[in-house]
Coordinates of C-alpha atoms and ligand atoms in Angstrom, one line a residue:
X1 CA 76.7 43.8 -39.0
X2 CA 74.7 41.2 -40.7
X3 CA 71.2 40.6 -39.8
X4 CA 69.8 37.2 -39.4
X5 CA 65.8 36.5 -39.6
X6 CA 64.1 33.5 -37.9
X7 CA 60.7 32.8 -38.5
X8 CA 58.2 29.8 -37.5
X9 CA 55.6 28.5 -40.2
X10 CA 53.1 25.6 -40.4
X11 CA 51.6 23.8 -36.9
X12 CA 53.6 25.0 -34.3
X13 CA 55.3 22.6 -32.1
X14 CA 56.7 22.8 -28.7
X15 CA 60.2 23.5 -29.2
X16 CA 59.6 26.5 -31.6
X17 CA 60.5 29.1 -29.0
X18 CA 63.6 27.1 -28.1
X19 CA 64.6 26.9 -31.7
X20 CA 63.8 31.1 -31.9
X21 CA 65.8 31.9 -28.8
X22 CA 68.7 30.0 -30.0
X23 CA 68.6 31.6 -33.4
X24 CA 68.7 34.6 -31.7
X25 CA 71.5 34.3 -29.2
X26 CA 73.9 32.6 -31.6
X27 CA 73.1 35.4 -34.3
X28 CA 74.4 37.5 -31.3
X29 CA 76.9 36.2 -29.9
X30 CA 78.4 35.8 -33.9
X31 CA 78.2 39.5 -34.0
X32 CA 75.3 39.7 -35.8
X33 CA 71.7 41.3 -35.7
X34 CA 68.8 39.1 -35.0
X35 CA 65.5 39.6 -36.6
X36 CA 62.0 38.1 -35.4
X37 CA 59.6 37.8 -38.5
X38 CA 55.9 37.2 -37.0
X39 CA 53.3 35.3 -38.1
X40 CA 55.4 33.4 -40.3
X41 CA 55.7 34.2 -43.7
X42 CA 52.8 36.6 -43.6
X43 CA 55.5 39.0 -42.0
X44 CA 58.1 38.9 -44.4
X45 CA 55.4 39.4 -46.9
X46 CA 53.6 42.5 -45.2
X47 CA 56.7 44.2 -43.5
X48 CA 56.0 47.1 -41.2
X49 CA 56.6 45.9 -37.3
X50 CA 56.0 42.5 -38.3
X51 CA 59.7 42.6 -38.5
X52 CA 61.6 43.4 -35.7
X53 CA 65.0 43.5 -34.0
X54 CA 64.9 41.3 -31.1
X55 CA 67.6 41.1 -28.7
X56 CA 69.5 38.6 -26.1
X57 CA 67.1 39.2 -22.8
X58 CA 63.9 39.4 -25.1
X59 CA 64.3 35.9 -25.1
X60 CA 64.8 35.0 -22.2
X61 CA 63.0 31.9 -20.8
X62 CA 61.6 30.9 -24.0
X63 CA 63.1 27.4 -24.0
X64 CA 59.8 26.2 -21.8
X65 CA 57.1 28.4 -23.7
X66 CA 54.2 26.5 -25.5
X67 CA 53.8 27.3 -28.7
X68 CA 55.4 29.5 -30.8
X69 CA 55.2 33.8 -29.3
X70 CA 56.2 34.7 -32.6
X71 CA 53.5 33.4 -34.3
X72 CA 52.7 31.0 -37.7
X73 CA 50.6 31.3 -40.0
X74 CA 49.6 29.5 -43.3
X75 CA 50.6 32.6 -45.7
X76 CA 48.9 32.0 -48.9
X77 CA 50.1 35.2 -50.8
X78 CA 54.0 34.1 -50.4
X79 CA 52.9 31.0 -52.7
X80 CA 52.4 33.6 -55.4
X81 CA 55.6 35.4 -56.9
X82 CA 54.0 38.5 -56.2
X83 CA 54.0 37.8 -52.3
X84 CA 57.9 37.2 -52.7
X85 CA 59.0 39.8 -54.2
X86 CA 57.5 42.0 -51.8
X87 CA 59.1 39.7 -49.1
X88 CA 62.2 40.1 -50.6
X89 CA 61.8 44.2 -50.8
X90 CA 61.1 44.2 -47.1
X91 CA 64.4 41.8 -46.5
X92 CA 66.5 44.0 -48.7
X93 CA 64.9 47.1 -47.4
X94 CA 66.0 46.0 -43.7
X95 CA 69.0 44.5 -45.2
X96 CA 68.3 40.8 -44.0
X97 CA 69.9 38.5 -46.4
X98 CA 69.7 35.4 -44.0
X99 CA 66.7 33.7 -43.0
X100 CA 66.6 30.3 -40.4
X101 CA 62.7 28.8 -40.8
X102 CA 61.8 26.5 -38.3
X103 CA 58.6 24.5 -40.0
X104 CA 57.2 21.2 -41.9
X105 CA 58.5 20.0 -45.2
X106 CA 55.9 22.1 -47.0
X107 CA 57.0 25.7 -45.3
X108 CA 60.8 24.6 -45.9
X109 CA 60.2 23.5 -49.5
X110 CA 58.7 27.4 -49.6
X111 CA 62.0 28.6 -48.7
X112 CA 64.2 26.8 -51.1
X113 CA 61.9 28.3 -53.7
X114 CA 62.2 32.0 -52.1
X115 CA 65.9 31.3 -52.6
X116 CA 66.2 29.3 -55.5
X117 CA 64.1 32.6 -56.8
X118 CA 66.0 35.6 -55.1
X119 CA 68.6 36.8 -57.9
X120 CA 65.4 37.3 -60.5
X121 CA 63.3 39.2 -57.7
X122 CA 66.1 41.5 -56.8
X123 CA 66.3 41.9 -60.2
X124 CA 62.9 42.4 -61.4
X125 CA 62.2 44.8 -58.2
X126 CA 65.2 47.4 -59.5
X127 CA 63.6 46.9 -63.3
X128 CA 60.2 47.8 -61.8
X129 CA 62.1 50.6 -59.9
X130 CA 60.8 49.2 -56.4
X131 CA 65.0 49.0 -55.6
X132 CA 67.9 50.6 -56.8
X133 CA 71.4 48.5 -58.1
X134 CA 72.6 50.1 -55.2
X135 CA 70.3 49.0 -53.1
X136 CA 70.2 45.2 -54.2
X137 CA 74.4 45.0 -54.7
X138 CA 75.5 44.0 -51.3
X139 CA 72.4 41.5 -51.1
X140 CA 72.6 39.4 -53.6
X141 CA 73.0 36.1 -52.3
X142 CA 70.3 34.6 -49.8
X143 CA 71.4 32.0 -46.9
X144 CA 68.7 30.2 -45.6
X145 CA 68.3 27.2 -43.3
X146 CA 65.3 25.0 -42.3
X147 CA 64.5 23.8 -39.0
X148 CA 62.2 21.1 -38.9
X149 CA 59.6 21.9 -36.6
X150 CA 56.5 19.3 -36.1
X151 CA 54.6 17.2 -33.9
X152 CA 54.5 14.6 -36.1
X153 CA 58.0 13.4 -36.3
X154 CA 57.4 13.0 -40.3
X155 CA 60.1 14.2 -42.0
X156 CA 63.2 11.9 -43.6
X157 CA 66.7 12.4 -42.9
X158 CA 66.1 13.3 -38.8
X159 CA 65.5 10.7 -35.9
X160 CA 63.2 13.5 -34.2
X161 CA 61.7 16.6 -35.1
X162 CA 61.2 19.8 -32.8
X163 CA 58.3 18.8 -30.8
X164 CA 57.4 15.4 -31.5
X165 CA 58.6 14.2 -27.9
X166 CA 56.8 16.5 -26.2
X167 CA 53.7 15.9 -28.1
X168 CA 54.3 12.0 -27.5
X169 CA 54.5 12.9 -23.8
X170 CA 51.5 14.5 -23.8
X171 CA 49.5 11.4 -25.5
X172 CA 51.3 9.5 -22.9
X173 CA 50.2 12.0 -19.9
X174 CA 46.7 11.6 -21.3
X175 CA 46.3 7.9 -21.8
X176 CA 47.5 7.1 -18.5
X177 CA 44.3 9.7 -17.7
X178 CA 41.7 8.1 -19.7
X179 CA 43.2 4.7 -18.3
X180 CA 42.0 5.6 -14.8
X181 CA 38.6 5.4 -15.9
X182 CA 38.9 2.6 -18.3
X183 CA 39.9 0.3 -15.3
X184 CA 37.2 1.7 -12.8
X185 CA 34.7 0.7 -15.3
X186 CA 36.5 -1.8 -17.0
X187 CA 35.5 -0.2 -20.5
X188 CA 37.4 0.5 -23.4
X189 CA 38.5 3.2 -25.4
X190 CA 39.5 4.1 -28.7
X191 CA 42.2 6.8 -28.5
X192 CA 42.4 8.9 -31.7
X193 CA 45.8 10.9 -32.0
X194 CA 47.4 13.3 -34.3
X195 CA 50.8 12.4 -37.2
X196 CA 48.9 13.5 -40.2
X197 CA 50.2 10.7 -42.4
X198 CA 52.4 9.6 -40.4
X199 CA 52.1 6.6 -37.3
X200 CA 54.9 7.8 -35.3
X201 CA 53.6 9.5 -32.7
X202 CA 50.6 6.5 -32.4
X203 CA 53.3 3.9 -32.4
X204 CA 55.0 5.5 -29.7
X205 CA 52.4 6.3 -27.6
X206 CA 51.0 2.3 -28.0
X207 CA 54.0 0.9 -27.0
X208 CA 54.8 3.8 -24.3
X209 CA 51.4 3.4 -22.7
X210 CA 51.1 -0.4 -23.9
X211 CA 47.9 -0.4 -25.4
X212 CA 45.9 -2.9 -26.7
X213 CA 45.8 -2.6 -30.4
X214 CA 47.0 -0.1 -32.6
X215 CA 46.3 1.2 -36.2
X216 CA 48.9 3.3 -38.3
X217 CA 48.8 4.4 -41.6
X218 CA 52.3 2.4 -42.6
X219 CA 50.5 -0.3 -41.4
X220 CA 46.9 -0.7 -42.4
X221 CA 44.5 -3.5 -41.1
X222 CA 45.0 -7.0 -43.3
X223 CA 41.9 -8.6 -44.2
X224 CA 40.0 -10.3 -40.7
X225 CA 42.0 -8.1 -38.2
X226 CA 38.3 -7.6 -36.4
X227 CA 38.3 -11.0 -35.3
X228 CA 42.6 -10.7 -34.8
X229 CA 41.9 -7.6 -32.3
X230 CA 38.7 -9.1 -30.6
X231 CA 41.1 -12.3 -29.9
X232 CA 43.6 -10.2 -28.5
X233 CA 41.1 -8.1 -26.6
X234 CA 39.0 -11.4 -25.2
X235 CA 42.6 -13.0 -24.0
X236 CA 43.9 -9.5 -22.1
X237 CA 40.8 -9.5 -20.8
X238 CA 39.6 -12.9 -19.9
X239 CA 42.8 -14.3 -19.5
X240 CA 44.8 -11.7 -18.2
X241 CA 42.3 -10.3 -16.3
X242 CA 43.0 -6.7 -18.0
X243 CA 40.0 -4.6 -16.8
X244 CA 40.5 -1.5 -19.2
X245 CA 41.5 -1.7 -23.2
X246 CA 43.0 1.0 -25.1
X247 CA 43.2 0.7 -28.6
X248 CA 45.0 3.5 -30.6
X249 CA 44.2 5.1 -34.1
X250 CA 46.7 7.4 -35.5
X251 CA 44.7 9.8 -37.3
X252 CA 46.6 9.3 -40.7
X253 CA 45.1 5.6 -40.6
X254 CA 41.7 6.6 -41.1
X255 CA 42.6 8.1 -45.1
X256 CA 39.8 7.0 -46.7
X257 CA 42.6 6.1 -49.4
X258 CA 43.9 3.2 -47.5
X259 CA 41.2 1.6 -45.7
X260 CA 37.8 2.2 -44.4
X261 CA 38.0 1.9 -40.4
X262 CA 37.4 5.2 -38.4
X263 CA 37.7 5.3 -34.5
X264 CA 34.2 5.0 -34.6
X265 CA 33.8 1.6 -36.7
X266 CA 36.6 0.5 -34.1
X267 CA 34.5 1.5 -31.2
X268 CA 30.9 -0.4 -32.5
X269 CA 33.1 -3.2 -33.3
X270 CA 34.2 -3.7 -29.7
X271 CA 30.7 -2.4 -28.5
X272 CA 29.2 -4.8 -30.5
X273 CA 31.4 -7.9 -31.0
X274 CA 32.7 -7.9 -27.3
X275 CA 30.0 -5.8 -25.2
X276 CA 32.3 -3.9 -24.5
X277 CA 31.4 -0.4 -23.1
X278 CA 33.4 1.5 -25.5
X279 CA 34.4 5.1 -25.9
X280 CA 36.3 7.3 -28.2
X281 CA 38.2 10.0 -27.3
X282 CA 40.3 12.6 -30.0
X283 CA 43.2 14.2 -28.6
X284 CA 43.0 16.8 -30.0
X285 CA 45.3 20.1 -30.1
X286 CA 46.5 19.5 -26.6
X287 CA 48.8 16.9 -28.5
X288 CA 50.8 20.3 -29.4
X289 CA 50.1 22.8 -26.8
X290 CA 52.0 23.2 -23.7
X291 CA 55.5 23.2 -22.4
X292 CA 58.2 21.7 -24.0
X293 CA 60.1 18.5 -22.5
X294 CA 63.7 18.2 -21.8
X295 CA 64.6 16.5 -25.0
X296 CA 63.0 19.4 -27.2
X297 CA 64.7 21.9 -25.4
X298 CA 67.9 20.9 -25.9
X299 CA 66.9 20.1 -29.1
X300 CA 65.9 22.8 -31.0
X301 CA 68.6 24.9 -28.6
X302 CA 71.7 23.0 -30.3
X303 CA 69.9 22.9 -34.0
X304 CA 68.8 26.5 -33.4
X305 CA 72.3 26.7 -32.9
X306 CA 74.1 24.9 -35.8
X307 CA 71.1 26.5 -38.1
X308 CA 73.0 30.1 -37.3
X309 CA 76.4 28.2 -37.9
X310 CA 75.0 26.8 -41.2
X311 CA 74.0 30.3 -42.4
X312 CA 77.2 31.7 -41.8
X313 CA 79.2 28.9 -43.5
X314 CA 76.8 28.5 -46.5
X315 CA 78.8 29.4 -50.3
X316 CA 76.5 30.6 -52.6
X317 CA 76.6 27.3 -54.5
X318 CA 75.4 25.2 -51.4
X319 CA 71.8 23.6 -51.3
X320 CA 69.7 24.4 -48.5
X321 CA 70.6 22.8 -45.7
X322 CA 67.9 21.5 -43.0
X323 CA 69.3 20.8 -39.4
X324 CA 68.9 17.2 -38.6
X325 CA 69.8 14.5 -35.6
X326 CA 70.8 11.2 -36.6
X327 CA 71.9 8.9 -34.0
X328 CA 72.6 11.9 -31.3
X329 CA 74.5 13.6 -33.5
X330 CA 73.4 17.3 -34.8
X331 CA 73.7 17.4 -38.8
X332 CA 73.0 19.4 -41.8
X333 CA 71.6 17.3 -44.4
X334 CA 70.4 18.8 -48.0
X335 CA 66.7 20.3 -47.5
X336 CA 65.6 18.8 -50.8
X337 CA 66.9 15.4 -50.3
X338 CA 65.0 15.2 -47.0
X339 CA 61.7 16.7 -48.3
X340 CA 62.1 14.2 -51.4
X341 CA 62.7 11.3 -49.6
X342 CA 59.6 12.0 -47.3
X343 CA 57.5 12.2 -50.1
X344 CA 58.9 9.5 -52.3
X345 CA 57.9 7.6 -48.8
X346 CA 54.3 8.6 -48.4
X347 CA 53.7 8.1 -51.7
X348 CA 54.8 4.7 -51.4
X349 CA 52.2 4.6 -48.6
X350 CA 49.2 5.8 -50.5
X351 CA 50.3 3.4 -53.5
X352 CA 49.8 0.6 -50.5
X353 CA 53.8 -0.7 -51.3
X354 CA 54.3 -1.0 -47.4
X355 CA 57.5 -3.2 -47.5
X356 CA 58.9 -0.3 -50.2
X357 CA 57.9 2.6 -48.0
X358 CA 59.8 0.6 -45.0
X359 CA 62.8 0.2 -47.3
X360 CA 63.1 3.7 -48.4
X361 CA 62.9 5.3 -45.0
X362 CA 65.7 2.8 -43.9
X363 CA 67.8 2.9 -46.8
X364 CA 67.9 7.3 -46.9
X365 CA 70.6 8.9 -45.3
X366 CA 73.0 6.0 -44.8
X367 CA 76.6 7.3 -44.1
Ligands
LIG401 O1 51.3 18.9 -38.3 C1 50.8 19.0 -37.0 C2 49.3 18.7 -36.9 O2 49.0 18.8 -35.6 C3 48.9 17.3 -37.5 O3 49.2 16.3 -36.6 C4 47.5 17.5 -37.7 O4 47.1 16.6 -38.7 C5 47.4 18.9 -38.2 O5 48.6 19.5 -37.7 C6 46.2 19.7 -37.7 O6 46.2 20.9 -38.3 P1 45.3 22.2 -37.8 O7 45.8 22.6 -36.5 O8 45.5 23.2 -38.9 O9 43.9 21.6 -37.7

């Protein structure tokens, strides 16, 4: 039988166990082995139990488990060839020549190397006499698949990524909170939330939770936007007769790169300007904890199970594919063309070319 690994790397995301128990159901049911790697790529490099048969009922009920139960891990030693070729032994050794990684662009990008890479480590392990020919023959072609798995809903070439609508629900879940107290006291408060570089999950939440004023890193503040927000504020307030502001700062909006403001500069400029009593509040990691929501279940349970359909399909010749949803339908798009075109856009970010970030994102992935 062939024997399929799944591992998680990078943050993990609600979803991640979903994505797992799919992998290993459909591995299954395809007559195949399933094999859970832990701690991300740590286990493939180390071996031992970290790799480990798993089977249909070990599973079970993972769809609405936070986190991911088989661990992640930010392995530095599978960056180094040396780390690889021991990952590779183990695979070989446990004859696992198919691996579906559910991760960011960074721990996907990692696997396209580990395959791009496999025929010369099989090959240097049998010249270093880690591995007989015999050993390495019936291996020598690696399938792998990515997953993307994140919060921050930052990668090209997908609508959604595993997780980031339960993280936005969360935010949502929490603003509604902190907006109990901002109307008791009529204060205001500056909401710091999590994206990395990206604004998604603050433009969401702003216009989920409608908020008062938003800052993203695709968008940064245009010369005189402290008098534009106070205006804003004053009218809601005074006009409107809104008794609690939220204002929302994606974290990736406060690079020092792009602009100076920080949730707290928003904060003394509402305190100060307005007299407004002001406070900030950071998310946090409850942004990723907790149970998954509908949508990320069936989610990363269809992609979990296209990713083992994808491995089985793959020719040797094939890029890696990364599972993807683009309007509601379930795709495989090339893993480099996605992690390229989310770079090419956050470089366009960073260079402040706004409009050609905007046109990138659009233009990628047309059919
Ligand atoms: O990528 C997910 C994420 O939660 C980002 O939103 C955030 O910038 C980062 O990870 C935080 O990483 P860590 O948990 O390592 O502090």
């Amino acid at each position: 039988k062939r024997r399929i690994g799944v591992l998680t790397s990078g943050g993990d995301a609600p979803g991640m166990n979903g994505a797992v128990r799919a992998v290993v159901r459909m591995a299954i049911h395809s007559d195949c082995e399933a094999y859970a790697i832990f701690e991300g790529y740590e286990g493939l490099v180390n071996g031992g139990n970290m790799i480990r048969q798993v089977h249909w009922e070990d599973v079970r009920g993972w769809q609405s488990r936070g986190g991911t139960l088989i661990g992640s891990a930010r392995c530095m030693s599978f960056r180094e060839r040396a780390g690889r070729l021991r990952a590779a032994k183990n695979m070989v050794l446990r004859g696992i020549d198919a691996l579906v990684v559910c991760g960011g662009d960074g721990s996907l990008t990692g696997a396209d190397v580990f395959r791009a890479e496999w025929p010369g480590l099989l090959a240097e392990l049998v010249a270093e006499g880690e591995l007989s020919q015999e050993q390495v023959e019936p291996y020598q072609v690696l399938n792998i698949v990515g997953l993307v798995g994140s919060i921050d809903n930052d990668m090209s070439g997908t609508d959604a990524t595993i997780g980031c609508y339960s993280s936005l629900t969360r935010i949502c879940d929490a603003v509604d909170d902190v907006f109990d107290t901002a109307f008791s006291h009529q204060r205001g408060f500056v909401i710091e939330v999590m994206g990395r570089h990206c604004g998604w999950l603050a433009l969401m939440s702003a216009i989920s939770t409608g908020a008062d004023w938003l800052f993203i890193p695709e968008m940064p503040p245009k010369d005189g936007w402290e008098d534009e927000m106070c205006s804003v504020i004053t009218k809601n307030r005074k006009e409107r007769g809104k008794r609690r502001t939220i204002v929302i700062v994606a974290e990736g909006a406060q690079d020092r790169q792009l602009n100076k403001i920080s949730s707290n500069t928003i904060k003394d400029i509402l305190t100060q300007r307005l007299g407004l009593d002001t406070r900030t509040t950071v998310l946090g990691h409850t942004q990723r904890g907790g149970a998954a929501c509908a949508y990320d279940r069936w989610l990363s349970t269809l992609q979990g199970v296209e990713a083992v359909r994808a491995v089985l399909e793959m020719s040797p010749q094939s890029p890696v594919p990364v599972i993807t949803i683009r309007e509601n339908k379930i795709m495989r798009t090339p893993l480099m063309d996605a992690v390229q075109a989310t770079k090419d856009v956050t470089a366009k970010i960073h260079a402040k070319d706004f409009d050609g970030a905007m046109k990138e994102r659009d233009a990628e992935f047309k059919e």
